[in-house]
Amino acid sequence: ELQVGDSELSSATTLLNRALTLGTQGATGTLSASDRSDLGQEVSQVMDEMVNIANTTFNGAYVFAGTAGGPAYTADPTQPDGVTYNGNTGANQVQIAPGATVTINQPGSQIFQNGSGSIFQSLNDLKKALNSNDPAGAQTAVIELSSAVKQLGQQRVFYGSTLNRLSSTQTFLSNEQQNLTQQETTLVGTDDFGRIALDHLR
């Protein structure tokens, strides 16, 4: 689940960078209203893809819905950011060792709608600015998008660091298993030698 989440957020970063390019083009004063409208349609497609990413599933569970079941997001044009979050703020945990648990997901509201840089809000603002032929509004949305990209990068740190922790734990457990197997082999060999020696004495 962590690997899937990290991979999808990488795709989200690529989408946001595409939106930044579209927004930068749309903020250029020389474009026509028709050109900006075309860019707005592309941003709308980016937003649809972002909703799909936010609704990623793994083994039937929605990765970014917190601990809730069902899709994390639904499109909602009545909302300022164009979506409604259906998940909760919880996070799933699994036990990786006796007395040790690890969190394996982050809620979508923290990733995609963080107050420091809301992805959906910035995309929706950019789409509206382009569709209304507002280059100044597009420039403002580009600044919002830049913050959203930075915020997403910070959220991805969780996935990277947790994956590293699990990798280290897996290596430790593998080494422990190997050591125990070697000890077991040594003990069995010693036991066999003892029986042979006892039989010889008899």
PDB file of C-alpha atoms in Angstrom:
ATOM      1  CA  GLU A   1       0.000   0.000   0.000  1.00  0.00           C
ATOM      2  CA  LEU A   2       2.869   2.347   0.779  1.00  0.00           C
ATOM      3  CA  GLN A   3       4.504   1.620  -2.554  1.00  0.00           C
ATOM      4  CA  VAL A   4       1.232   2.207  -4.408  1.00  0.00           C
ATOM      5  CA  GLY A   5       0.641   5.458  -2.534  1.00  0.00           C
ATOM      6  CA  ASP A   6       4.150   6.723  -3.221  1.00  0.00           C
ATOM      7  CA  SER A   7       3.896   5.805  -6.906  1.00  0.00           C
ATOM      8  CA  GLU A   8       0.553   7.577  -7.305  1.00  0.00           C
ATOM      9  CA  LEU A   9       1.843  10.714  -5.605  1.00  0.00           C
ATOM     10  CA  SER A  10       4.745  10.689  -8.036  1.00  0.00           C
ATOM     11  CA  SER A  11       2.185  10.682 -10.848  1.00  0.00           C
ATOM     12  CA  ALA A  12       0.342  13.518  -9.093  1.00  0.00           C
ATOM     13  CA  THR A  13       3.546  15.563  -9.072  1.00  0.00           C
ATOM     14  CA  THR A  14       3.917  15.038 -12.819  1.00  0.00           C
ATOM     15  CA  LEU A  15       0.322  16.197 -13.348  1.00  0.00           C
ATOM     16  CA  LEU A  16       0.850  19.319 -11.250  1.00  0.00           C
ATOM     17  CA  ASN A  17       3.960  20.211 -13.211  1.00  0.00           C
ATOM     18  CA  ARG A  18       1.917  19.865 -16.403  1.00  0.00           C
ATOM     19  CA  ALA A  19      -0.716  22.177 -14.927  1.00  0.00           C
ATOM     20  CA  LEU A  20       2.016  24.671 -14.014  1.00  0.00           C
ATOM     21  CA  THR A  21       3.139  24.717 -17.631  1.00  0.00           C
ATOM     22  CA  LEU A  22      -0.435  25.280 -18.823  1.00  0.00           C
ATOM     23  CA  GLY A  23      -0.964  28.019 -16.259  1.00  0.00           C
ATOM     24  CA  THR A  24       2.237  29.797 -17.204  1.00  0.00           C
ATOM     25  CA  GLN A  25       1.147  29.763 -20.835  1.00  0.00           C
ATOM     26  CA  GLY A  26      -2.302  31.015 -19.872  1.00  0.00           C
ATOM     27  CA  ALA A  27      -0.861  33.916 -17.901  1.00  0.00           C
ATOM     28  CA  THR A  28       0.793  35.245 -21.048  1.00  0.00           C
ATOM     29  CA  GLY A  29      -0.979  38.405 -22.140  1.00  0.00           C
ATOM     30  CA  THR A  30      -0.709  37.669 -25.858  1.00  0.00           C
ATOM     31  CA  LEU A  31      -3.012  34.613 -25.824  1.00  0.00           C
ATOM     32  CA  SER A  32      -6.540  34.850 -27.158  1.00  0.00           C
ATOM     33  CA  ALA A  33      -9.640  33.925 -25.188  1.00  0.00           C
ATOM     34  CA  SER A  34      -9.995  30.817 -27.365  1.00  0.00           C
ATOM     35  CA  ASP A  35      -6.422  29.751 -26.580  1.00  0.00           C
ATOM     36  CA  ARG A  36      -7.017  30.139 -22.846  1.00  0.00           C
ATOM     37  CA  SER A  37     -10.238  28.170 -23.122  1.00  0.00           C
ATOM     38  CA  ASP A  38      -8.307  25.315 -24.734  1.00  0.00           C
ATOM     39  CA  LEU A  39      -5.785  25.425 -21.902  1.00  0.00           C
ATOM     40  CA  GLY A  40      -8.655  25.438 -19.419  1.00  0.00           C
ATOM     41  CA  GLN A  41      -9.989  22.212 -20.925  1.00  0.00           C
ATOM     42  CA  GLU A  42      -6.586  20.592 -20.468  1.00  0.00           C
ATOM     43  CA  VAL A  43      -6.469  21.718 -16.838  1.00  0.00           C
ATOM     44  CA  SER A  44      -9.934  20.231 -16.385  1.00  0.00           C
ATOM     45  CA  GLN A  45      -8.570  16.910 -17.661  1.00  0.00           C
ATOM     46  CA  VAL A  46      -5.646  17.189 -15.251  1.00  0.00           C
ATOM     47  CA  MET A  47      -8.087  17.719 -12.410  1.00  0.00           C
ATOM     48  CA  ASP A  48     -10.111  14.650 -13.443  1.00  0.00           C
ATOM     49  CA  GLU A  49      -6.922  12.580 -13.461  1.00  0.00           C
ATOM     50  CA  MET A  50      -6.013  13.976 -10.043  1.00  0.00           C
ATOM     51  CA  VAL A  51      -9.370  12.814  -8.662  1.00  0.00           C
ATOM     52  CA  ASN A  52      -8.645   9.362 -10.106  1.00  0.00           C
ATOM     53  CA  ILE A  53      -5.274   9.335  -8.353  1.00  0.00           C
ATOM     54  CA  ALA A  54      -6.886  10.436  -5.090  1.00  0.00           C
ATOM     55  CA  ASN A  55      -9.273   7.473  -5.447  1.00  0.00           C
ATOM     56  CA  THR A  56      -6.509   4.900  -5.926  1.00  0.00           C
ATOM     57  CA  THR A  57      -7.285   1.494  -4.403  1.00  0.00           C
ATOM     58  CA  PHE A  58      -5.119  -1.308  -3.062  1.00  0.00           C
ATOM     59  CA  ASN A  59      -6.654  -4.686  -2.274  1.00  0.00           C
ATOM     60  CA  GLY A  60     -10.096  -3.104  -2.406  1.00  0.00           C
ATOM     61  CA  ALA A  61      -9.254  -0.277   0.032  1.00  0.00           C
ATOM     62  CA  TYR A  62      -9.045   3.393  -0.935  1.00  0.00           C
ATOM     63  CA  VAL A  63      -5.472   4.402  -0.161  1.00  0.00           C
ATOM     64  CA  PHE A  64      -6.175   8.101   0.463  1.00  0.00           C
ATOM     65  CA  ALA A  65      -9.544   7.836   2.240  1.00  0.00           C
ATOM     66  CA  GLY A  66      -8.038   7.558   5.719  1.00  0.00           C
ATOM     67  CA  THR A  67      -9.689   4.604   7.450  1.00  0.00           C
ATOM     68  CA  ALA A  68     -13.035   5.083   5.671  1.00  0.00           C
ATOM     69  CA  GLY A  69     -14.468   2.837   3.000  1.00  0.00           C
ATOM     70  CA  GLY A  70     -15.617   4.097  -0.385  1.00  0.00           C
ATOM     71  CA  PRO A  71     -14.036   6.609  -2.767  1.00  0.00           C
ATOM     72  CA  ALA A  72     -11.998   9.331  -1.107  1.00  0.00           C
ATOM     73  CA  TYR A  73     -13.218  12.058  -3.469  1.00  0.00           C
ATOM     74  CA  THR A  74     -16.123  12.906  -5.730  1.00  0.00           C
ATOM     75  CA  ALA A  75     -16.265  15.805  -8.167  1.00  0.00           C
ATOM     76  CA  ASP A  76     -18.473  18.614  -6.846  1.00  0.00           C
ATOM     77  CA  PRO A  77     -18.645  21.845  -8.870  1.00  0.00           C
ATOM     78  CA  THR A  78     -20.575  23.537  -6.042  1.00  0.00           C
ATOM     79  CA  GLN A  79     -17.465  23.479  -3.835  1.00  0.00           C
ATOM     80  CA  PRO A  80     -14.687  26.107  -4.079  1.00  0.00           C
ATOM     81  CA  ASP A  81     -12.121  23.410  -4.838  1.00  0.00           C
ATOM     82  CA  GLY A  82     -14.423  21.435  -7.125  1.00  0.00           C
ATOM     83  CA  VAL A  83     -14.445  18.251  -5.033  1.00  0.00           C
ATOM     84  CA  THR A  84     -15.860  16.745  -1.857  1.00  0.00           C
ATOM     85  CA  TYR A  85     -13.711  14.643   0.464  1.00  0.00           C
ATOM     86  CA  ASN A  86     -15.611  11.556   1.606  1.00  0.00           C
ATOM     87  CA  GLY A  87     -12.886  10.013   3.744  1.00  0.00           C
ATOM     88  CA  ASN A  88     -11.812  10.775   7.300  1.00  0.00           C
ATOM     89  CA  THR A  89      -8.638  11.961   9.012  1.00  0.00           C
ATOM     90  CA  GLY A  90      -7.660   8.522  10.307  1.00  0.00           C
ATOM     91  CA  ALA A  91      -4.731   6.363   9.184  1.00  0.00           C
ATOM     92  CA  ASN A  92      -4.266   2.601   8.959  1.00  0.00           C
ATOM     93  CA  GLN A  93      -1.547   0.905  10.984  1.00  0.00           C
ATOM     94  CA  VAL A  94       0.060  -2.528  10.839  1.00  0.00           C
ATOM     95  CA  GLN A  95       2.270  -4.375  13.305  1.00  0.00           C
ATOM     96  CA  ILE A  96       5.800  -4.951  12.007  1.00  0.00           C
ATOM     97  CA  ALA A  97       7.306  -6.409  15.183  1.00  0.00           C
ATOM     98  CA  PRO A  98       6.156  -7.192  18.733  1.00  0.00           C
ATOM     99  CA  GLY A  99       5.081  -3.875  20.221  1.00  0.00           C
ATOM    100  CA  ALA A 100       5.940  -1.932  17.062  1.00  0.00           C
ATOM    101  CA  THR A 101       3.404  -0.589  14.563  1.00  0.00           C
ATOM    102  CA  VAL A 102       3.756   1.605  11.510  1.00  0.00           C
ATOM    103  CA  THR A 103       1.301   3.951   9.789  1.00  0.00           C
ATOM    104  CA  ILE A 104       0.846   2.967   6.138  1.00  0.00           C
ATOM    105  CA  ASN A 105      -1.254   5.800   4.690  1.00  0.00           C
ATOM    106  CA  GLN A 106      -2.117   9.471   4.998  1.00  0.00           C
ATOM    107  CA  PRO A 107      -5.653  10.874   4.607  1.00  0.00           C
ATOM    108  CA  GLY A 108      -6.390  12.614   1.338  1.00  0.00           C
ATOM    109  CA  SER A 109      -7.520  15.765   3.110  1.00  0.00           C
ATOM    110  CA  GLN A 110      -3.966  16.152   4.414  1.00  0.00           C
ATOM    111  CA  ILE A 111      -2.313  15.386   1.085  1.00  0.00           C
ATOM    112  CA  PHE A 112      -4.544  17.034  -1.497  1.00  0.00           C
ATOM    113  CA  GLN A 113      -6.249  19.812   0.485  1.00  0.00           C
ATOM    114  CA  ASN A 114      -3.649  20.911   2.977  1.00  0.00           C
ATOM    115  CA  GLY A 115      -3.998  24.516   4.107  1.00  0.00           C
ATOM    116  CA  SER A 116      -0.410  25.183   3.075  1.00  0.00           C
ATOM    117  CA  GLY A 117      -1.149  24.249  -0.535  1.00  0.00           C
ATOM    118  CA  SER A 118      -4.446  22.763  -1.694  1.00  0.00           C
ATOM    119  CA  ILE A 119      -4.000  20.846  -4.937  1.00  0.00           C
ATOM    120  CA  PHE A 120      -7.663  20.801  -5.903  1.00  0.00           C
ATOM    121  CA  GLN A 121      -8.221  24.437  -4.980  1.00  0.00           C
ATOM    122  CA  SER A 122      -5.292  25.627  -7.093  1.00  0.00           C
ATOM    123  CA  LEU A 123      -6.308  23.473 -10.076  1.00  0.00           C
ATOM    124  CA  ASN A 124      -9.895  24.657  -9.876  1.00  0.00           C
ATOM    125  CA  ASP A 125      -8.797  28.300  -9.590  1.00  0.00           C
ATOM    126  CA  LEU A 126      -6.565  27.885 -12.637  1.00  0.00           C
ATOM    127  CA  LYS A 127      -9.330  26.243 -14.649  1.00  0.00           C
ATOM    128  CA  LYS A 128     -11.761  29.056 -13.825  1.00  0.00           C
ATOM    129  CA  ALA A 129      -9.220  31.770 -14.652  1.00  0.00           C
ATOM    130  CA  LEU A 130      -8.395  30.248 -18.025  1.00  0.00           C
ATOM    131  CA  ASN A 131     -12.021  29.656 -18.950  1.00  0.00           C
ATOM    132  CA  SER A 132     -12.897  33.254 -18.068  1.00  0.00           C
ATOM    133  CA  ASN A 133      -9.939  34.640 -20.043  1.00  0.00           C
ATOM    134  CA  ASP A 134      -8.284  36.064 -16.928  1.00  0.00           C
ATOM    135  CA  PRO A 135      -4.456  36.080 -17.309  1.00  0.00           C
ATOM    136  CA  ALA A 136      -3.937  37.767 -13.936  1.00  0.00           C
ATOM    137  CA  GLY A 137      -6.076  35.114 -12.261  1.00  0.00           C
ATOM    138  CA  ALA A 138      -4.074  32.436 -14.063  1.00  0.00           C
ATOM    139  CA  GLN A 139      -0.860  33.924 -12.692  1.00  0.00           C
ATOM    140  CA  THR A 140      -2.272  33.872  -9.162  1.00  0.00           C
ATOM    141  CA  ALA A 141      -3.304  30.247  -9.633  1.00  0.00           C
ATOM    142  CA  VAL A 142       0.204  29.394 -10.831  1.00  0.00           C
ATOM    143  CA  ILE A 143       1.565  30.713  -7.537  1.00  0.00           C
ATOM    144  CA  GLU A 144      -0.993  28.554  -5.700  1.00  0.00           C
ATOM    145  CA  LEU A 145       0.059  25.544  -7.761  1.00  0.00           C
ATOM    146  CA  SER A 146       3.706  26.107  -6.915  1.00  0.00           C
ATOM    147  CA  SER A 147       2.814  25.964  -3.218  1.00  0.00           C
ATOM    148  CA  ALA A 148       0.762  22.821  -3.833  1.00  0.00           C
ATOM    149  CA  VAL A 149       3.698  21.111  -5.565  1.00  0.00           C
ATOM    150  CA  LYS A 150       5.960  21.956  -2.622  1.00  0.00           C
ATOM    151  CA  GLN A 151       3.357  20.720  -0.145  1.00  0.00           C
ATOM    152  CA  LEU A 152       2.917  17.458  -2.049  1.00  0.00           C
ATOM    153  CA  GLY A 153       6.664  16.899  -1.938  1.00  0.00           C
ATOM    154  CA  GLN A 154       6.587  17.283   1.840  1.00  0.00           C
ATOM    155  CA  GLN A 155       3.747  14.772   2.117  1.00  0.00           C
ATOM    156  CA  ARG A 156       5.690  12.267   0.010  1.00  0.00           C
ATOM    157  CA  VAL A 157       8.484  12.329   2.608  1.00  0.00           C
ATOM    158  CA  PHE A 158       6.213  10.221   4.839  1.00  0.00           C
ATOM    159  CA  TYR A 159       5.947   7.486   2.229  1.00  0.00           C
ATOM    160  CA  GLY A 160       9.656   7.466   1.438  1.00  0.00           C
ATOM    161  CA  SER A 161      10.798   7.387   5.068  1.00  0.00           C
ATOM    162  CA  THR A 162       8.268   4.697   6.021  1.00  0.00           C
ATOM    163  CA  LEU A 163       9.282   2.515   3.082  1.00  0.00           C
ATOM    164  CA  ASN A 164      12.916   2.869   4.179  1.00  0.00           C
ATOM    165  CA  ARG A 165      11.974   1.898   7.716  1.00  0.00           C
ATOM    166  CA  LEU A 166      10.128  -1.193   6.524  1.00  0.00           C
ATOM    167  CA  SER A 167      13.048  -2.155   4.292  1.00  0.00           C
ATOM    168  CA  SER A 168      15.427  -1.892   7.261  1.00  0.00           C
ATOM    169  CA  THR A 169      13.061  -3.951   9.415  1.00  0.00           C
ATOM    170  CA  GLN A 170      12.775  -6.599   6.718  1.00  0.00           C
ATOM    171  CA  THR A 171      16.571  -6.816   6.443  1.00  0.00           C
ATOM    172  CA  PHE A 172      16.894  -7.127  10.230  1.00  0.00           C
ATOM    173  CA  LEU A 173      14.273  -9.885  10.421  1.00  0.00           C
ATOM    174  CA  SER A 174      15.856 -11.731   7.511  1.00  0.00           C
ATOM    175  CA  ASN A 175      19.254 -11.648   9.245  1.00  0.00           C
ATOM    176  CA  GLU A 176      17.670 -12.802  12.504  1.00  0.00           C
ATOM    177  CA  GLN A 177      16.020 -15.713  10.716  1.00  0.00           C
ATOM    178  CA  GLN A 178      19.321 -16.678   9.109  1.00  0.00           C
ATOM    179  CA  ASN A 179      21.129 -16.555  12.464  1.00  0.00           C
ATOM    180  CA  LEU A 180      18.453 -18.691  14.124  1.00  0.00           C
ATOM    181  CA  THR A 181      18.647 -21.230  11.312  1.00  0.00           C
ATOM    182  CA  GLN A 182      22.431 -21.459  11.707  1.00  0.00           C
ATOM    183  CA  GLN A 183      22.080 -21.875  15.469  1.00  0.00           C
ATOM    184  CA  GLU A 184      19.480 -24.582  14.969  1.00  0.00           C
ATOM    185  CA  THR A 185      21.773 -26.409  12.541  1.00  0.00           C
ATOM    186  CA  THR A 186      24.649 -26.197  15.017  1.00  0.00           C
ATOM    187  CA  LEU A 187      22.506 -27.506  17.875  1.00  0.00           C
ATOM    188  CA  VAL A 188      21.191 -30.394  15.787  1.00  0.00           C
ATOM    189  CA  GLY A 189      24.731 -31.273  14.732  1.00  0.00           C
ATOM    190  CA  THR A 190      25.927 -31.199  18.359  1.00  0.00           C
ATOM    191  CA  ASP A 191      22.995 -33.379  19.426  1.00  0.00           C
ATOM    192  CA  ASP A 192      23.762 -35.940  16.710  1.00  0.00           C
ATOM    193  CA  PHE A 193      27.440 -36.043  17.722  1.00  0.00           C
ATOM    194  CA  GLY A 194      26.421 -36.644  21.340  1.00  0.00           C
ATOM    195  CA  ARG A 195      24.228 -39.602  20.419  1.00  0.00           C
ATOM    196  CA  ILE A 196      26.980 -41.155  18.310  1.00  0.00           C
ATOM    197  CA  ALA A 197      29.471 -40.793  21.140  1.00  0.00           C
ATOM    198  CA  LEU A 198      27.035 -42.348  23.621  1.00  0.00           C
ATOM    199  CA  ASP A 199      26.366 -45.284  21.309  1.00  0.00           C
ATOM    200  CA  HIS A 200      30.115 -45.847  20.963  1.00  0.00           C
ATOM    201  CA  LEU A 201      30.588 -45.909  24.752  1.00  0.00           C
ATOM    202  CA  ARG A 202      27.840 -48.490  25.040  1.00  0.00           C
TER     203      ARG A 202
END
